[in-house]
């Protein structure tokens, strides 16, 4: 029997980075906020301490910080004609769970999107013509501009303490930074991390080729820092355990180190963990949410009434929550009608390995998740695409994040996959190889979408989310082109052998690529092609907001976290200064 609880002002689904920030702001404004987290509470002390936190088998291989896909998986297929099957082993992407969410195990790579990215459809057609795009691509403008988001980018980066070097302050290009970036109001809060040797090699070669290298913006901090919330962070020690791992040193900006210490002291906020939200409840008109229903760790079912519902989970889970709740019309790729699940996108990532003689010692084990050097010359629309047959691009960077013994073993092409010769090759090349990341955009495509699986269910009897995705030909052409440029840089570094691996189709869930899943509850100005308006408010149910990478109409060349943070503060501003003062539609359809 469902137990009905006392009503609250706000209920937040998912207490990760977004949920923690939204909860802190609304609780501080005097509203009663309940945060529902399906995972367990966890903190730097005692949960993230060494040596246990450096267990590569547990965290790298067995994915201890990730969503339990024995209870709640995602089904996958490349195209509609195939039968989707559950992903029973996370490899391609790694959705997190527990207090702090996926932000606990991120790498700290902190990039802003460029102004062009927020008006991609309009800008592309203006520069290259209406017929330049592949007919199956479905890019959209976001409904907000970079200028709208810039103050919120700034606020988020100062919350994190991001270490970097500005390239463009108020329109003035800054030496040593990224000259292609859109204008920022001030420099990063802390200076760049120390440049590793592989970054120095890359910087020299890229400069000699006429490119514009700059230090990777990192939220693994270069020095001690106290953020505007009064929370203190330490300097990164380059332990090499970032992605897939929590940080024991208070040096990586995660909810536990930047916002939760403040939030959890506020009497207006209540955290409930082990709560699996089943749906957002709607009234008889289906136009207003009345709260949520969830099941706790003991199997008891509760109804939590609330005046405002905010879903702030991992991108895929935001989409699933809307589908399970019957909010909005599910997308149909055959007709192009409907919006929920539309424009699912990913990231198009290639690699280049540069193998050096044994007198060049890279020391890959001395690394952080964001201690590299890169160029944006071939990212976004920073170069002329007119004769190339694709839109989008990729940054190219020497961004070795680790040299961990189980997972890191670069070997040249032609090396056996196992046995004595493989072992000898690993020993020979481990300390003498530089890995490049070619981290590329992902264009939305008509055939790529998310919906509910008709066959498979989770441990609570709810349909799993079904993913239908393959790389658009546009993106594969982009990967081929930019990977070729990266190979040239590897050769200019003096490597004795350079091996490029441009992304090829079909997409597979058996190889890690990124945890940068986007789209499905996309934002925009037209309710016929978007799920939420420019303030991230549902077009269909005005007291429901969804915040996360699921809002992206397509994905850009860079990691999404900084943009998710900017959207979070953008939505908070609208909630506090518009919606909470006069609840209702913020944008008329």
PDB file of N, CA and C in Angstrom, residues 287-370:
ATOM      1  N   UNK A 287      -1.776  18.050 -16.923  1.00  0.00           N
ATOM      2  CA  UNK A 287      -1.067  19.306 -17.156  1.00  0.00           C
ATOM      3  C   UNK A 287      -0.329  19.814 -15.918  1.00  0.00           C
ATOM      4  N   UNK A 288      -0.551  19.159 -14.788  1.00  0.00           N
ATOM      5  CA  UNK A 288       0.122  19.551 -13.555  1.00  0.00           C
ATOM      6  C   UNK A 288       0.640  18.310 -12.836  1.00  0.00           C
ATOM      7  N   UNK A 289       1.860  18.402 -12.311  1.00  0.00           N
ATOM      8  CA  UNK A 289       2.407  17.323 -11.495  1.00  0.00           C
ATOM      9  C   UNK A 289       1.956  17.513 -10.053  1.00  0.00           C
ATOM     10  N   UNK A 290       1.668  16.403  -9.405  1.00  0.00           N
ATOM     11  CA  UNK A 290       1.267  16.454  -7.991  1.00  0.00           C
ATOM     12  C   UNK A 290       2.370  15.956  -7.062  1.00  0.00           C
ATOM     13  N   UNK A 291       3.444  15.435  -7.622  1.00  0.00           N
ATOM     14  CA  UNK A 291       4.543  14.896  -6.826  1.00  0.00           C
ATOM     15  C   UNK A 291       5.137  13.691  -7.515  1.00  0.00           C
ATOM     16  N   UNK A 292       5.732  12.800  -6.737  1.00  0.00           N
ATOM     17  CA  UNK A 292       6.351  11.600  -7.295  1.00  0.00           C
ATOM     18  C   UNK A 292       5.994  10.395  -6.432  1.00  0.00           C
ATOM     19  N   UNK A 293       6.128   9.226  -7.044  1.00  0.00           N
ATOM     20  CA  UNK A 293       6.020   7.963  -6.316  1.00  0.00           C
ATOM     21  C   UNK A 293       7.382   7.285  -6.343  1.00  0.00           C
ATOM     22  N   UNK A 294       7.830   6.788  -5.172  1.00  0.00           N
ATOM     23  CA  UNK A 294       9.117   6.096  -5.124  1.00  0.00           C
ATOM     24  C   UNK A 294       9.032   4.884  -4.208  1.00  0.00           C
ATOM     25  N   UNK A 295       9.987   3.979  -4.399  1.00  0.00           N
ATOM     26  CA  UNK A 295      10.105   2.780  -3.569  1.00  0.00           C
ATOM     27  C   UNK A 295      11.429   2.856  -2.832  1.00  0.00           C
ATOM     28  N   UNK A 296      11.404   2.662  -1.515  1.00  0.00           N
ATOM     29  CA  UNK A 296      12.635   2.761  -0.734  1.00  0.00           C
ATOM     30  C   UNK A 296      13.379   1.429  -0.719  1.00  0.00           C
ATOM     31  N   UNK A 297      14.513   1.401  -0.030  1.00  0.00           N
ATOM     32  CA  UNK A 297      15.364   0.216  -0.026  1.00  0.00           C
ATOM     33  C   UNK A 297      14.735  -1.004   0.603  1.00  0.00           C
ATOM     34  N   UNK A 298      13.693  -0.799   1.417  1.00  0.00           N
ATOM     35  CA  UNK A 298      13.003  -1.927   2.048  1.00  0.00           C
ATOM     36  C   UNK A 298      11.817  -2.407   1.226  1.00  0.00           C
ATOM     37  N   UNK A 299      11.599  -1.774   0.069  1.00  0.00           N
ATOM     38  CA  UNK A 299      10.494  -2.182  -0.785  1.00  0.00           C
ATOM     39  C   UNK A 299       9.180  -1.490  -0.493  1.00  0.00           C
ATOM     40  N   UNK A 300       9.190  -0.481   0.366  1.00  0.00           N
ATOM     41  CA  UNK A 300       7.978   0.255   0.698  1.00  0.00           C
ATOM     42  C   UNK A 300       7.734   1.357  -0.327  1.00  0.00           C
ATOM     43  N   UNK A 301       6.482   1.557  -0.695  1.00  0.00           N
ATOM     44  CA  UNK A 301       6.127   2.548  -1.716  1.00  0.00           C
ATOM     45  C   UNK A 301       5.568   3.805  -1.056  1.00  0.00           C
ATOM     46  N   UNK A 302       6.042   4.972  -1.515  1.00  0.00           N
ATOM     47  CA  UNK A 302       5.630   6.253  -0.945  1.00  0.00           C
ATOM     48  C   UNK A 302       5.221   7.205  -2.064  1.00  0.00           C
ATOM     49  N   UNK A 303       4.282   8.050  -1.729  1.00  0.00           N
ATOM     50  CA  UNK A 303       3.940   9.176  -2.590  1.00  0.00           C
ATOM     51  C   UNK A 303       4.422  10.446  -1.907  1.00  0.00           C
ATOM     52  N   UNK A 304       5.267  11.201  -2.597  1.00  0.00           N
ATOM     53  CA  UNK A 304       5.764  12.464  -2.072  1.00  0.00           C
ATOM     54  C   UNK A 304       5.111  13.612  -2.838  1.00  0.00           C
ATOM     55  N   UNK A 305       4.065  14.234  -2.265  1.00  0.00           N
ATOM     56  CA  UNK A 305       3.457  15.377  -2.942  1.00  0.00           C
ATOM     57  C   UNK A 305       4.415  16.570  -2.966  1.00  0.00           C
ATOM     58  N   UNK A 306       4.338  17.358  -4.023  1.00  0.00           N
ATOM     59  CA  UNK A 306       5.196  18.536  -4.141  1.00  0.00           C
ATOM     60  C   UNK A 306       4.569  19.521  -5.110  1.00  0.00           C
ATOM     61  N   UNK A 307       4.853  20.786  -4.893  1.00  0.00           N
ATOM     62  CA  UNK A 307       4.368  21.827  -5.790  1.00  0.00           C
ATOM     63  C   UNK A 307       5.211  21.933  -7.052  1.00  0.00           C
ATOM     64  N   UNK A 308       6.476  21.545  -6.954  1.00  0.00           N
ATOM     65  CA  UNK A 308       7.413  21.634  -8.074  1.00  0.00           C
ATOM     66  C   UNK A 308       8.250  20.367  -8.118  1.00  0.00           C
ATOM     67  N   UNK A 309       8.391  19.780  -9.313  1.00  0.00           N
ATOM     68  CA  UNK A 309       9.198  18.575  -9.495  1.00  0.00           C
ATOM     69  C   UNK A 309      10.337  18.901 -10.457  1.00  0.00           C
ATOM     70  N   UNK A 310      11.556  18.569 -10.044  1.00  0.00           N
ATOM     71  CA  UNK A 310      12.731  18.776 -10.897  1.00  0.00           C
ATOM     72  C   UNK A 310      13.434  17.442 -11.048  1.00  0.00           C
ATOM     73  N   UNK A 311      13.583  16.982 -12.290  1.00  0.00           N
ATOM     74  CA  UNK A 311      14.354  15.768 -12.519  1.00  0.00           C
ATOM     75  C   UNK A 311      15.739  16.171 -13.013  1.00  0.00           C
ATOM     76  N   UNK A 312      16.754  15.709 -12.301  1.00  0.00           N
ATOM     77  CA  UNK A 312      18.133  16.166 -12.541  1.00  0.00           C
ATOM     78  C   UNK A 312      19.074  14.968 -12.537  1.00  0.00           C
ATOM     79  N   UNK A 313      18.644  13.890 -13.146  1.00  0.00           N
ATOM     80  CA  UNK A 313      19.450  12.687 -13.185  1.00  0.00           C
ATOM     81  C   UNK A 313      20.399  12.651 -14.368  1.00  0.00           C
ATOM     82  N   UNK A 314      21.040  11.502 -14.544  1.00  0.00           N
ATOM     83  CA  UNK A 314      21.852  11.265 -15.742  1.00  0.00           C
ATOM     84  C   UNK A 314      20.946  11.409 -16.964  1.00  0.00           C
ATOM     85  N   UNK A 315      21.505  11.846 -18.072  1.00  0.00           N
ATOM     86  CA  UNK A 315      20.710  12.179 -19.261  1.00  0.00           C
ATOM     87  C   UNK A 315      19.722  11.077 -19.633  1.00  0.00           C
ATOM     88  N   UNK A 316      20.186   9.835 -19.682  1.00  0.00           N
ATOM     89  CA  UNK A 316      19.318   8.738 -20.079  1.00  0.00           C
ATOM     90  C   UNK A 316      18.173   8.553 -19.092  1.00  0.00           C
ATOM     91  N   UNK A 317      18.446   8.753 -17.825  1.00  0.00           N
ATOM     92  CA  UNK A 317      17.428   8.554 -16.798  1.00  0.00           C
ATOM     93  C   UNK A 317      16.408   9.684 -16.775  1.00  0.00           C
ATOM     94  N   UNK A 318      16.808  10.896 -17.135  1.00  0.00           N
ATOM     95  CA  UNK A 318      15.838  11.978 -17.288  1.00  0.00           C
ATOM     96  C   UNK A 318      14.811  11.631 -18.360  1.00  0.00           C
ATOM     97  N   UNK A 319      15.297  11.128 -19.489  1.00  0.00           N
ATOM     98  CA  UNK A 319      14.393  10.768 -20.592  1.00  0.00           C
ATOM     99  C   UNK A 319      13.444   9.668 -20.153  1.00  0.00           C
ATOM    100  N   UNK A 320      13.987   8.657 -19.514  1.00  0.00           N
ATOM    101  CA  UNK A 320      13.155   7.534 -19.065  1.00  0.00           C
ATOM    102  C   UNK A 320      12.086   7.995 -18.084  1.00  0.00           C
ATOM    103  N   UNK A 321      12.428   8.928 -17.208  1.00  0.00           N
ATOM    104  CA  UNK A 321      11.458   9.414 -16.235  1.00  0.00           C
ATOM    105  C   UNK A 321      10.280  10.097 -16.927  1.00  0.00           C
ATOM    106  N   UNK A 322      10.558  10.878 -17.959  1.00  0.00           N
ATOM    107  CA  UNK A 322       9.466  11.515 -18.705  1.00  0.00           C
ATOM    108  C   UNK A 322       8.603  10.468 -19.399  1.00  0.00           C
ATOM    109  N   UNK A 323       9.235   9.460 -19.990  1.00  0.00           N
ATOM    110  CA  UNK A 323       8.477   8.419 -20.694  1.00  0.00           C
ATOM    111  C   UNK A 323       7.626   7.607 -19.725  1.00  0.00           C
ATOM    112  N   UNK A 324       8.201   7.236 -18.577  1.00  0.00           N
ATOM    113  CA  UNK A 324       7.453   6.465 -17.588  1.00  0.00           C
ATOM    114  C   UNK A 324       6.292   7.265 -17.006  1.00  0.00           C
ATOM    115  N   UNK A 325       6.434   8.584 -16.983  1.00  0.00           N
ATOM    116  CA  UNK A 325       5.422   9.434 -16.360  1.00  0.00           C
ATOM    117  C   UNK A 325       4.355   9.907 -17.338  1.00  0.00           C
ATOM    118  N   UNK A 326       4.545   9.642 -18.615  1.00  0.00           N
ATOM    119  CA  UNK A 326       3.568  10.081 -19.606  1.00  0.00           C
ATOM    120  C   UNK A 326       3.568  11.576 -19.830  1.00  0.00           C
ATOM    121  N   UNK A 327       4.749  12.209 -19.667  1.00  0.00           N
ATOM    122  CA  UNK A 327       4.873  13.646 -19.904  1.00  0.00           C
ATOM    123  C   UNK A 327       5.397  13.859 -21.318  1.00  0.00           C
ATOM    124  N   UNK A 328       4.621  14.527 -22.140  1.00  0.00           N
ATOM    125  CA  UNK A 328       5.026  14.763 -23.513  1.00  0.00           C
ATOM    126  C   UNK A 328       4.726  13.568 -24.411  1.00  0.00           C
ATOM    127  N   UNK A 329       4.863  13.777 -25.692  1.00  0.00           N
ATOM    128  CA  UNK A 329       4.587  12.734 -26.678  1.00  0.00           C
ATOM    129  C   UNK A 329       5.885  12.046 -27.091  1.00  0.00           C
ATOM    130  N   UNK A 330       5.958  10.716 -26.972  1.00  0.00           N
ATOM    131  CA  UNK A 330       7.174  10.013 -27.396  1.00  0.00           C
ATOM    132  C   UNK A 330       7.470  10.240 -28.878  1.00  0.00           C
ATOM    133  N   UNK A 331       8.753  10.307 -29.184  1.00  0.00           N
ATOM    134  CA  UNK A 331       9.200  10.528 -30.559  1.00  0.00           C
ATOM    135  C   UNK A 331       9.009   9.283 -31.409  1.00  0.00           C
ATOM    136  N   UNK A 332       8.564   9.489 -32.642  1.00  0.00           N
ATOM    137  CA  UNK A 332       8.391   8.412 -33.624  1.00  0.00           C
ATOM    138  C   UNK A 332       9.301   8.704 -34.809  1.00  0.00           C
ATOM    139  N   UNK A 333      10.368   7.916 -35.013  1.00  0.00           N
ATOM    140  CA  UNK A 333      11.295   8.219 -36.104  1.00  0.00           C
ATOM    141  C   UNK A 333      10.684   8.034 -37.495  1.00  0.00           C
ATOM    142  N   UNK A 334       9.640   7.236 -37.587  1.00  0.00           N
ATOM    143  CA  UNK A 334       9.009   7.005 -38.894  1.00  0.00           C
ATOM    144  C   UNK A 334       8.291   8.254 -39.390  1.00  0.00           C
ATOM    145  N   UNK A 335       7.643   8.965 -38.481  1.00  0.00           N
ATOM    146  CA  UNK A 335       6.896  10.158 -38.870  1.00  0.00           C
ATOM    147  C   UNK A 335       7.631  11.449 -38.538  1.00  0.00           C
ATOM    148  N   UNK A 336       8.588  11.361 -37.628  1.00  0.00           N
ATOM    149  CA  UNK A 336       9.267  12.563 -37.147  1.00  0.00           C
ATOM    150  C   UNK A 336       8.448  13.342 -36.143  1.00  0.00           C
ATOM    151  N   UNK A 337       7.306  12.807 -35.735  1.00  0.00           N
ATOM    152  CA  UNK A 337       6.439  13.481 -34.775  1.00  0.00           C
ATOM    153  C   UNK A 337       6.803  13.050 -33.352  1.00  0.00           C
ATOM    154  N   UNK A 338       6.378  13.859 -32.382  1.00  0.00           N
ATOM    155  CA  UNK A 338       6.705  13.585 -30.990  1.00  0.00           C
ATOM    156  C   UNK A 338       8.068  14.161 -30.636  1.00  0.00           C
ATOM    157  N   UNK A 339       8.327  14.285 -29.340  1.00  0.00           N
ATOM    158  CA  UNK A 339       9.559  14.949 -28.909  1.00  0.00           C
ATOM    159  C   UNK A 339      10.366  14.187 -27.869  1.00  0.00           C
ATOM    160  N   UNK A 340       9.718  13.443 -26.973  1.00  0.00           N
ATOM    161  CA  UNK A 340      10.465  12.811 -25.880  1.00  0.00           C
ATOM    162  C   UNK A 340      11.256  11.626 -26.432  1.00  0.00           C
ATOM    163  N   UNK A 341      12.563  11.683 -26.283  1.00  0.00           N
ATOM    164  CA  UNK A 341      13.461  10.693 -26.864  1.00  0.00           C
ATOM    165  C   UNK A 341      14.116  11.159 -28.143  1.00  0.00           C
ATOM    166  N   UNK A 342      13.684  12.293 -28.669  1.00  0.00           N
ATOM    167  CA  UNK A 342      14.196  12.823 -29.938  1.00  0.00           C
ATOM    168  C   UNK A 342      15.612  13.372 -29.777  1.00  0.00           C
ATOM    169  N   UNK A 343      16.380  13.302 -30.866  1.00  0.00           N
ATOM    170  CA  UNK A 343      17.715  13.889 -30.952  1.00  0.00           C
ATOM    171  C   UNK A 343      18.688  13.336 -29.913  1.00  0.00           C
ATOM    172  N   UNK A 344      18.600  12.032 -29.657  1.00  0.00           N
ATOM    173  CA  UNK A 344      19.661  11.427 -28.848  1.00  0.00           C
ATOM    174  C   UNK A 344      20.984  11.553 -29.608  1.00  0.00           C
ATOM    175  N   UNK A 345      22.026  11.953 -28.901  1.00  0.00           N
ATOM    176  CA  UNK A 345      23.351  12.074 -29.507  1.00  0.00           C
ATOM    177  C   UNK A 345      24.397  11.610 -28.501  1.00  0.00           C
ATOM    178  N   UNK A 346      25.632  11.504 -28.958  1.00  0.00           N
ATOM    179  CA  UNK A 346      26.680  10.916 -28.130  1.00  0.00           C
ATOM    180  C   UNK A 346      27.934  11.771 -28.282  1.00  0.00           C
ATOM    181  N   UNK A 347      29.050  11.167 -28.604  1.00  0.00           N
ATOM    182  CA  UNK A 347      30.315  11.830 -28.872  1.00  0.00           C
ATOM    183  C   UNK A 347      31.050  10.947 -29.872  1.00  0.00           C
ATOM    184  N   UNK A 348      31.808  11.555 -30.773  1.00  0.00           N
ATOM    185  CA  UNK A 348      32.513  10.795 -31.810  1.00  0.00           C
ATOM    186  C   UNK A 348      34.008  10.893 -31.524  1.00  0.00           C
ATOM    187  N   UNK A 349      34.559   9.842 -30.947  1.00  0.00           N
ATOM    188  CA  UNK A 349      35.919   9.887 -30.405  1.00  0.00           C
ATOM    189  C   UNK A 349      36.834   8.950 -31.187  1.00  0.00           C
ATOM    190  N   UNK A 350      37.971   9.476 -31.585  1.00  0.00           N
ATOM    191  CA  UNK A 350      39.019   8.686 -32.231  1.00  0.00           C
ATOM    192  C   UNK A 350      40.293   8.793 -31.397  1.00  0.00           C
ATOM    193  N   UNK A 351      41.299   7.976 -31.757  1.00  0.00           N
ATOM    194  CA  UNK A 351      42.564   8.020 -31.035  1.00  0.00           C
ATOM    195  C   UNK A 351      43.740   7.984 -32.012  1.00  0.00           C
ATOM    196  N   UNK A 352      44.851   8.519 -31.542  1.00  0.00           N
ATOM    197  CA  UNK A 352      46.133   8.399 -32.236  1.00  0.00           C
ATOM    198  C   UNK A 352      47.169   8.036 -31.192  1.00  0.00           C
ATOM    199  N   UNK A 353      47.976   7.023 -31.474  1.00  0.00           N
ATOM    200  CA  UNK A 353      49.065   6.617 -30.582  1.00  0.00           C
ATOM    201  C   UNK A 353      50.401   6.932 -31.255  1.00  0.00           C
ATOM    202  N   UNK A 354      51.236   7.658 -30.546  1.00  0.00           N
ATOM    203  CA  UNK A 354      52.566   8.016 -31.051  1.00  0.00           C
ATOM    204  C   UNK A 354      53.614   7.269 -30.234  1.00  0.00           C
ATOM    205  N   UNK A 355      54.357   6.385 -30.893  1.00  0.00           N
ATOM    206  CA  UNK A 355      55.328   5.521 -30.222  1.00  0.00           C
ATOM    207  C   UNK A 355      56.737   6.095 -30.411  1.00  0.00           C
ATOM    208  N   UNK A 356      57.436   6.292 -29.286  1.00  0.00           N
ATOM    209  CA  UNK A 356      58.758   6.911 -29.297  1.00  0.00           C
ATOM    210  C   UNK A 356      59.844   5.891 -28.957  1.00  0.00           C
ATOM    211  N   UNK A 357      61.075   6.295 -29.216  1.00  0.00           N
ATOM    212  CA  UNK A 357      62.212   5.474 -28.800  1.00  0.00           C
ATOM    213  C   UNK A 357      62.282   5.429 -27.272  1.00  0.00           C
ATOM    214  N   UNK A 358      63.040   4.487 -26.755  1.00  0.00           N
ATOM    215  CA  UNK A 358      63.040   4.241 -25.317  1.00  0.00           C
ATOM    216  C   UNK A 358      63.777   5.311 -24.526  1.00  0.00           C
ATOM    217  N   UNK A 359      64.401   6.278 -25.187  1.00  0.00           N
ATOM    218  CA  UNK A 359      65.024   7.372 -24.443  1.00  0.00           C
ATOM    219  C   UNK A 359      64.048   8.521 -24.187  1.00  0.00           C
ATOM    220  N   UNK A 360      62.820   8.397 -24.685  1.00  0.00           N
ATOM    221  CA  UNK A 360      61.770   9.391 -24.433  1.00  0.00           C
ATOM    222  C   UNK A 360      60.826   8.812 -23.392  1.00  0.00           C
ATOM    223  N   UNK A 361      60.918   9.311 -22.178  1.00  0.00           N
ATOM    224  CA  UNK A 361      60.143   8.755 -21.063  1.00  0.00           C
ATOM    225  C   UNK A 361      58.930   9.641 -20.765  1.00  0.00           C
ATOM    226  N   UNK A 362      57.755   9.064 -20.964  1.00  0.00           N
ATOM    227  CA  UNK A 362      56.504   9.815 -20.840  1.00  0.00           C
ATOM    228  C   UNK A 362      55.979   9.825 -19.406  1.00  0.00           C
ATOM    229  N   UNK A 363      56.261   8.790 -18.634  1.00  0.00           N
ATOM    230  CA  UNK A 363      55.754   8.667 -17.259  1.00  0.00           C
ATOM    231  C   UNK A 363      54.230   8.822 -17.198  1.00  0.00           C
ATOM    232  N   UNK A 364      53.472   7.940 -17.860  1.00  0.00           N
ATOM    233  CA  UNK A 364      52.010   8.104 -17.939  1.00  0.00           C
ATOM    234  C   UNK A 364      51.297   7.942 -16.607  1.00  0.00           C
ATOM    235  N   UNK A 365      51.956   7.319 -15.645  1.00  0.00           N
ATOM    236  CA  UNK A 365      51.332   7.100 -14.332  1.00  0.00           C
ATOM    237  C   UNK A 365      51.237   8.391 -13.526  1.00  0.00           C
ATOM    238  N   UNK A 366      51.989   9.425 -13.913  1.00  0.00           N
ATOM    239  CA  UNK A 366      51.888  10.739 -13.265  1.00  0.00           C
ATOM    240  C   UNK A 366      50.899  11.574 -14.074  1.00  0.00           C
ATOM    241  N   UNK A 367      49.621  11.487 -13.702  1.00  0.00           N
ATOM    242  CA  UNK A 367      48.600  12.146 -14.513  1.00  0.00           C
ATOM    243  C   UNK A 367      47.391  12.483 -13.659  1.00  0.00           C
ATOM    244  N   UNK A 368      46.619  13.432 -14.144  1.00  0.00           N
ATOM    245  CA  UNK A 368      45.288  13.672 -13.596  1.00  0.00           C
ATOM    246  C   UNK A 368      44.296  13.424 -14.726  1.00  0.00           C
ATOM    247  N   UNK A 369      43.025  13.585 -14.434  1.00  0.00           N
ATOM    248  CA  UNK A 369      42.033  13.363 -15.477  1.00  0.00           C
ATOM    249  C   UNK A 369      41.984  14.467 -16.508  1.00  0.00           C
ATOM    250  N   UNK A 370      42.679  15.588 -16.251  1.00  0.00           N
ATOM    251  CA  UNK A 370      42.610  16.723 -17.170  1.00  0.00           C
ATOM    252  C   UNK A 370      43.913  17.504 -17.142  1.00  0.00           C
TER     253      UNK A 370
END
